[in-house]
JSON list of C-alpha atoms in Angstrom, two decimals:
[
{"chain": "A", "resi": 1, "resn": "LEU", "atom": "CA", "xyz": [5.52, 30.68, -148.64]},
{"chain": "A", "resi": 2, "resn": "PHE", "atom": "CA", "xyz": [6.86, 29.69, -151.97]},
{"chain": "A", "resi": 3, "resn": "GLU", "atom": "CA", "xyz": [10.49, 30.17, -151.01]},
{"chain": "A", "resi": 4, "resn": "ASP", "atom": "CA", "xyz": [10.28, 28.21, -147.87]},
{"chain": "A", "resi": 5, "resn": "THR", "atom": "CA", "xyz": [12.38, 24.94, -147.49]},
{"chain": "A", "resi": 6, "resn": "ALA", "atom": "CA", "xyz": [12.50, 22.30, -144.93]},
{"chain": "A", "resi": 7, "resn": "ARG", "atom": "CA", "xyz": [15.22, 24.13, -143.23]},
{"chain": "A", "resi": 8, "resn": "THR", "atom": "CA", "xyz": [13.22, 27.56, -143.02]},
{"chain": "A", "resi": 9, "resn": "VAL", "atom": "CA", "xyz": [10.13, 25.80, -141.93]},
{"chain": "A", "resi": 10, "resn": "SER", "atom": "CA", "xyz": [11.90, 23.91, -139.32]},
{"chain": "A", "resi": 11, "resn": "ARG", "atom": "CA", "xyz": [13.31, 27.15, -137.81]},
{"chain": "A", "resi": 12, "resn": "LYS", "atom": "CA", "xyz": [9.95, 28.76, -137.91]},
{"chain": "A", "resi": 13, "resn": "VAL", "atom": "CA", "xyz": [8.35, 25.88, -136.04]},
{"chain": "A", "resi": 14, "resn": "ALA", "atom": "CA", "xyz": [11.31, 26.00, -133.62]},
{"chain": "A", "resi": 15, "resn": "GLU", "atom": "CA", "xyz": [10.68, 29.77, -132.83]},
{"chain": "A", "resi": 16, "resn": "ALA", "atom": "CA", "xyz": [6.91, 29.37, -132.57]},
{"chain": "A", "resi": 17, "resn": "SER", "atom": "CA", "xyz": [7.50, 26.25, -130.14]},
{"chain": "A", "resi": 18, "resn": "CYS", "atom": "CA", "xyz": [9.64, 28.42, -127.97]},
{"chain": "A", "resi": 19, "resn": "LEU", "atom": "CA", "xyz": [6.99, 31.29, -127.80]},
{"chain": "A", "resi": 20, "resn": "LEU", "atom": "CA", "xyz": [4.37, 28.74, -127.01]},
{"chain": "A", "resi": 21, "resn": "VAL", "atom": "CA", "xyz": [6.33, 27.09, -124.15]},
{"chain": "A", "resi": 22, "resn": "GLU", "atom": "CA", "xyz": [7.29, 30.78, -122.73]},
{"chain": "A", "resi": 23, "resn": "ARG", "atom": "CA", "xyz": [3.64, 31.67, -122.68]},
{"chain": "A", "resi": 24, "resn": "ASN", "atom": "CA", "xyz": [2.41, 28.52, -121.10]},
{"chain": "A", "resi": 25, "resn": "ILE", "atom": "CA", "xyz": [5.30, 27.29, -118.78]},
{"chain": "A", "resi": 26, "resn": "ALA", "atom": "CA", "xyz": [3.74, 28.66, -115.58]},
{"chain": "A", "resi": 27, "resn": "ALA", "atom": "CA", "xyz": [0.30, 26.95, -116.23]},
{"chain": "A", "resi": 28, "resn": "ILE", "atom": "CA", "xyz": [2.06, 23.61, -117.22]},
{"chain": "A", "resi": 29, "resn": "ALA", "atom": "CA", "xyz": [4.41, 23.62, -114.11]},
{"chain": "A", "resi": 30, "resn": "GLY", "atom": "CA", "xyz": [1.45, 24.72, -111.94]},
{"chain": "A", "resi": 31, "resn": "GLY", "atom": "CA", "xyz": [-0.90, 21.93, -113.35]},
{"chain": "A", "resi": 32, "resn": "THR", "atom": "CA", "xyz": [-3.40, 24.38, -114.60]},
{"chain": "A", "resi": 33, "resn": "ALA", "atom": "CA", "xyz": [-2.88, 24.18, -118.37]},
{"chain": "A", "resi": 34, "resn": "PRO", "atom": "CA", "xyz": [-6.01, 23.11, -120.06]},
{"chain": "A", "resi": 35, "resn": "ARG", "atom": "CA", "xyz": [-5.94, 19.51, -121.43]},
{"chain": "A", "resi": 36, "resn": "THR", "atom": "CA", "xyz": [-8.12, 18.27, -124.18]},
{"chain": "A", "resi": 37, "resn": "PRO", "atom": "CA", "xyz": [-7.94, 14.50, -124.79]},
{"chain": "A", "resi": 38, "resn": "GLN", "atom": "CA", "xyz": [-7.59, 13.51, -128.46]},
{"chain": "A", "resi": 39, "resn": "ASP", "atom": "CA", "xyz": [-10.71, 12.14, -130.13]},
{"chain": "A", "resi": 40, "resn": "GLU", "atom": "CA", "xyz": [-9.29, 8.83, -131.47]},
{"chain": "A", "resi": 41, "resn": "ARG", "atom": "CA", "xyz": [-12.25, 8.52, -133.92]},
{"chain": "A", "resi": 42, "resn": "LYS", "atom": "CA", "xyz": [-10.85, 11.50, -135.77]},
{"chain": "A", "resi": 43, "resn": "ALA", "atom": "CA", "xyz": [-7.24, 10.82, -135.26]},
{"chain": "A", "resi": 44, "resn": "THR", "atom": "CA", "xyz": [-5.25, 9.78, -138.54]},
{"chain": "A", "resi": 45, "resn": "THR", "atom": "CA", "xyz": [-1.68, 8.49, -138.99]},
{"chain": "A", "resi": 46, "resn": "PHE", "atom": "CA", "xyz": [0.91, 8.59, -141.66]},
{"chain": "A", "resi": 47, "resn": "GLY", "atom": "CA", "xyz": [3.68, 6.23, -142.42]},
{"chain": "A", "resi": 48, "resn": "ARG", "atom": "CA", "xyz": [7.32, 6.82, -141.96]},
{"chain": "A", "resi": 49, "resn": "ARG", "atom": "CA", "xyz": [9.25, 8.68, -144.58]},
{"chain": "A", "resi": 50, "resn": "THR", "atom": "CA", "xyz": [11.35, 6.40, -146.75]},
{"chain": "A", "resi": 51, "resn": "PRO", "atom": "CA", "xyz": [14.37, 7.13, -148.97]},
{"chain": "A", "resi": 52, "resn": "ALA", "atom": "CA", "xyz": [12.21, 6.71, -152.00]},
{"chain": "A", "resi": 53, "resn": "ASP", "atom": "CA", "xyz": [10.19, 9.66, -150.95]},
{"chain": "A", "resi": 54, "resn": "GLY", "atom": "CA", "xyz": [13.02, 11.82, -152.19]},
{"chain": "A", "resi": 55, "resn": "LEU", "atom": "CA", "xyz": [13.24, 10.34, -155.75]},
{"chain": "A", "resi": 56, "resn": "VAL", "atom": "CA", "xyz": [12.62, 12.93, -158.43]},
{"chain": "A", "resi": 57, "resn": "SER", "atom": "CA", "xyz": [10.29, 11.81, -161.35]},
{"chain": "A", "resi": 58, "resn": "TRP", "atom": "CA", "xyz": [11.33, 13.89, -164.34]},
{"chain": "A", "resi": 59, "resn": "SER", "atom": "CA", "xyz": [7.88, 13.45, -165.95]},
{"chain": "A", "resi": 60, "resn": "TRP", "atom": "CA", "xyz": [6.57, 15.87, -163.22]},
{"chain": "A", "resi": 61, "resn": "ASP", "atom": "CA", "xyz": [6.06, 19.43, -163.99]},
{"chain": "A", "resi": 62, "resn": "ALA", "atom": "CA", "xyz": [8.77, 21.81, -162.79]},
{"chain": "A", "resi": 63, "resn": "ILE", "atom": "CA", "xyz": [6.69, 23.18, -159.93]},
{"chain": "A", "resi": 64, "resn": "ARG", "atom": "CA", "xyz": [6.24, 19.64, -158.47]},
{"chain": "A", "resi": 65, "resn": "ILE", "atom": "CA", "xyz": [9.95, 18.97, -158.69]},
{"chain": "A", "resi": 66, "resn": "TYR", "atom": "CA", "xyz": [10.83, 22.44, -157.14]},
{"chain": "A", "resi": 67, "resn": "ASN", "atom": "CA", "xyz": [8.42, 21.73, -154.11]},
{"chain": "A", "resi": 68, "resn": "LEU", "atom": "CA", "xyz": [9.76, 18.24, -153.61]},
{"chain": "A", "resi": 69, "resn": "VAL", "atom": "CA", "xyz": [13.29, 19.56, -153.42]},
{"chain": "A", "resi": 70, "resn": "ARG", "atom": "CA", "xyz": [12.53, 22.27, -151.17]},
{"chain": "A", "resi": 71, "resn": "ALA", "atom": "CA", "xyz": [10.39, 19.95, -148.78]},
{"chain": "A", "resi": 72, "resn": "VAL", "atom": "CA", "xyz": [13.36, 17.36, -148.40]},
{"chain": "A", "resi": 73, "resn": "THR", "atom": "CA", "xyz": [16.43, 19.55, -148.48]},
{"chain": "A", "resi": 74, "resn": "HIS", "atom": "CA", "xyz": [18.55, 20.13, -145.35]},
{"chain": "A", "resi": 75, "resn": "PRO", "atom": "CA", "xyz": [18.29, 19.02, -142.68]},
{"chain": "A", "resi": 76, "resn": "PHE", "atom": "CA", "xyz": [16.59, 16.13, -144.42]},
{"chain": "A", "resi": 77, "resn": "PRO", "atom": "CA", "xyz": [18.30, 13.69, -146.76]},
{"chain": "A", "resi": 78, "resn": "GLY", "atom": "CA", "xyz": [17.47, 15.50, -149.99]},
{"chain": "A", "resi": 79, "resn": "ALA", "atom": "CA", "xyz": [15.74, 14.80, -153.31]},
{"chain": "A", "resi": 80, "resn": "PHE", "atom": "CA", "xyz": [17.74, 12.79, -155.82]},
{"chain": "A", "resi": 81, "resn": "THR", "atom": "CA", "xyz": [18.12, 11.37, -159.29]},
{"chain": "A", "resi": 82, "resn": "SER", "atom": "CA", "xyz": [20.58, 9.10, -160.76]},
{"chain": "A", "resi": 83, "resn": "PHE", "atom": "CA", "xyz": [23.07, 9.01, -163.76]},
{"chain": "A", "resi": 84, "resn": "LYS", "atom": "CA", "xyz": [24.92, 5.98, -164.76]},
{"chain": "A", "resi": 85, "resn": "GLY", "atom": "CA", "xyz": [24.60, 4.24, -161.50]},
{"chain": "A", "resi": 86, "resn": "ARG", "atom": "CA", "xyz": [25.45, 7.29, -159.34]},
{"chain": "A", "resi": 87, "resn": "THR", "atom": "CA", "xyz": [23.21, 9.25, -157.17]},
{"chain": "A", "resi": 88, "resn": "LEU", "atom": "CA", "xyz": [22.96, 13.11, -157.77]},
{"chain": "A", "resi": 89, "resn": "LEU", "atom": "CA", "xyz": [21.47, 14.84, -154.60]},
{"chain": "A", "resi": 90, "resn": "LEU", "atom": "CA", "xyz": [19.44, 18.03, -155.46]},
{"chain": "A", "resi": 91, "resn": "TRP", "atom": "CA", "xyz": [19.81, 20.64, -152.70]},
{"chain": "A", "resi": 92, "resn": "SER", "atom": "CA", "xyz": [18.46, 23.71, -154.38]},
{"chain": "A", "resi": 93, "resn": "VAL", "atom": "CA", "xyz": [16.69, 24.17, -157.61]},
{"chain": "A", "resi": 94, "resn": "LEU", "atom": "CA", "xyz": [14.34, 26.72, -159.50]},
{"chain": "A", "resi": 95, "resn": "PRO", "atom": "CA", "xyz": [11.47, 26.01, -161.55]},
{"chain": "A", "resi": 96, "resn": "GLU", "atom": "CA", "xyz": [11.54, 27.73, -165.12]},
{"chain": "A", "resi": 97, "resn": "GLY", "atom": "CA", "xyz": [8.72, 27.80, -167.69]},
{"chain": "A", "resi": 98, "resn": "GLY", "atom": "CA", "xyz": [8.87, 26.86, -171.38]},
{"chain": "A", "resi": 99, "resn": "ASP", "atom": "CA", "xyz": [7.77, 23.94, -173.59]},
{"chain": "A", "resi": 100, "resn": "GLU", "atom": "CA", "xyz": [10.61, 21.55, -173.99]},
{"chain": "A", "resi": 101, "resn": "GLN", "atom": "CA", "xyz": [10.91, 19.35, -176.93]},
{"chain": "A", "resi": 102, "resn": "ALA", "atom": "CA", "xyz": [13.60, 17.29, -174.93]},
{"chain": "A", "resi": 103, "resn": "ALA", "atom": "CA", "xyz": [12.38, 14.11, -173.13]},
{"chain": "A", "resi": 104, "resn": "PRO", "atom": "CA", "xyz": [12.09, 14.69, -169.40]},
{"chain": "A", "resi": 105, "resn": "GLY", "atom": "CA", "xyz": [15.36, 14.26, -167.44]},
{"chain": "A", "resi": 106, "resn": "THR", "atom": "CA", "xyz": [17.46, 15.38, -170.56]},
{"chain": "A", "resi": 107, "resn": "VAL", "atom": "CA", "xyz": [20.17, 17.91, -169.56]},
{"chain": "A", "resi": 108, "resn": "LEU", "atom": "CA", "xyz": [19.51, 21.02, -171.60]},
{"chain": "A", "resi": 109, "resn": "SER", "atom": "CA", "xyz": [22.76, 22.76, -170.48]},
{"chain": "A", "resi": 110, "resn": "SER", "atom": "CA", "xyz": [25.58, 22.25, -168.15]},
{"chain": "A", "resi": 111, "resn": "ALA", "atom": "CA", "xyz": [26.37, 25.75, -166.87]},
{"chain": "A", "resi": 112, "resn": "PRO", "atom": "CA", "xyz": [23.90, 26.30, -165.48]},
{"chain": "A", "resi": 113, "resn": "LEU", "atom": "CA", "xyz": [22.57, 22.90, -165.06]},
{"chain": "A", "resi": 114, "resn": "VAL", "atom": "CA", "xyz": [19.19, 23.02, -166.48]},
{"chain": "A", "resi": 115, "resn": "VAL", "atom": "CA", "xyz": [17.04, 19.71, -166.91]},
{"chain": "A", "resi": 116, "resn": "ALA", "atom": "CA", "xyz": [13.85, 19.31, -168.95]},
{"chain": "A", "resi": 117, "resn": "ALA", "atom": "CA", "xyz": [10.75, 18.40, -166.73]},
{"chain": "A", "resi": 118, "resn": "GLY", "atom": "CA", "xyz": [7.40, 17.00, -167.89]},
{"chain": "A", "resi": 119, "resn": "ARG", "atom": "CA", "xyz": [6.35, 20.58, -168.29]},
{"chain": "A", "resi": 120, "resn": "GLY", "atom": "CA", "xyz": [8.94, 23.35, -167.96]},
{"chain": "A", "resi": 121, "resn": "ARG", "atom": "CA", "xyz": [12.57, 23.07, -166.90]},
{"chain": "A", "resi": 122, "resn": "ILE", "atom": "CA", "xyz": [14.43, 22.85, -163.63]},
{"chain": "A", "resi": 123, "resn": "GLN", "atom": "CA", "xyz": [17.72, 24.79, -163.07]},
{"chain": "A", "resi": 124, "resn": "VAL", "atom": "CA", "xyz": [19.83, 23.11, -160.51]},
{"chain": "A", "resi": 125, "resn": "LEU", "atom": "CA", "xyz": [21.44, 25.66, -158.16]},
{"chain": "A", "resi": 126, "resn": "HIS", "atom": "CA", "xyz": [23.13, 23.36, -155.64]},
{"chain": "A", "resi": 127, "resn": "SER", "atom": "CA", "xyz": [23.70, 19.66, -156.01]},
{"chain": "A", "resi": 128, "resn": "GLU", "atom": "CA", "xyz": [26.33, 16.98, -155.27]},
{"chain": "A", "resi": 129, "resn": "TRP", "atom": "CA", "xyz": [27.10, 13.25, -156.04]},
{"chain": "A", "resi": 130, "resn": "ALA", "atom": "CA", "xyz": [26.36, 11.18, -152.96]},
{"chain": "A", "resi": 131, "resn": "GLU", "atom": "CA", "xyz": [29.33, 8.91, -153.69]},
{"chain": "A", "resi": 132, "resn": "GLY", "atom": "CA", "xyz": [31.73, 12.04, -153.79]},
{"chain": "A", "resi": 133, "resn": "PRO", "atom": "CA", "xyz": [33.09, 14.12, -156.72]},
{"chain": "A", "resi": 134, "resn": "GLY", "atom": "CA", "xyz": [32.13, 12.55, -160.06]},
{"chain": "A", "resi": 135, "resn": "GLN", "atom": "CA", "xyz": [31.77, 13.42, -163.66]},
{"chain": "A", "resi": 136, "resn": "ALA", "atom": "CA", "xyz": [30.30, 16.76, -164.86]},
{"chain": "A", "resi": 137, "resn": "LEU", "atom": "CA", "xyz": [26.95, 16.33, -166.72]},
{"chain": "A", "resi": 138, "resn": "ALA", "atom": "CA", "xyz": [26.62, 17.53, -170.28]},
{"chain": "A", "resi": 139, "resn": "ALA", "atom": "CA", "xyz": [23.99, 18.68, -172.44]},
{"chain": "A", "resi": 140, "resn": "GLY", "atom": "CA", "xyz": [22.08, 15.67, -173.88]},
{"chain": "A", "resi": 141, "resn": "ASP", "atom": "CA", "xyz": [22.67, 13.40, -170.90]},
{"chain": "A", "resi": 142, "resn": "VAL", "atom": "CA", "xyz": [19.59, 11.95, -169.48]},
{"chain": "A", "resi": 143, "resn": "LEU", "atom": "CA", "xyz": [18.99, 11.60, -165.68]},
{"chain": "A", "resi": 144, "resn": "GLU", "atom": "CA", "xyz": [16.99, 8.68, -164.39]},
{"chain": "A", "resi": 145, "resn": "SER", "atom": "CA", "xyz": [13.83, 8.85, -162.35]}
]
């Protein structure tokens, strides 16, 4: 769903896993559960997640930034950007439409915090400085990608 986040998907997967175990525990314990070997010719792998995977590129459109933030929010390390050498963690955002004349990453307003994207804007609903409390952002500040 468009509103799902890493946390809500994790919860749904955990609930579905419990149901699967409940439905199949007797067959598993009794050794009668069907087994299908994996076809290694069709198998694929994917590399480990790295911290750089959470870096926001403000040149992206607002929907892509929104999708990144909700994919790596709690319980994961979060999406992030930086400003003057400090790291701003983005936990919850909303995409907004509009044609911005400001450069991507430019803070358009501070209350609420709204940032220009490559296409559209991002309203930041919940964020925090990784290093602890820090300076408030002001309109005209430019966040780094």
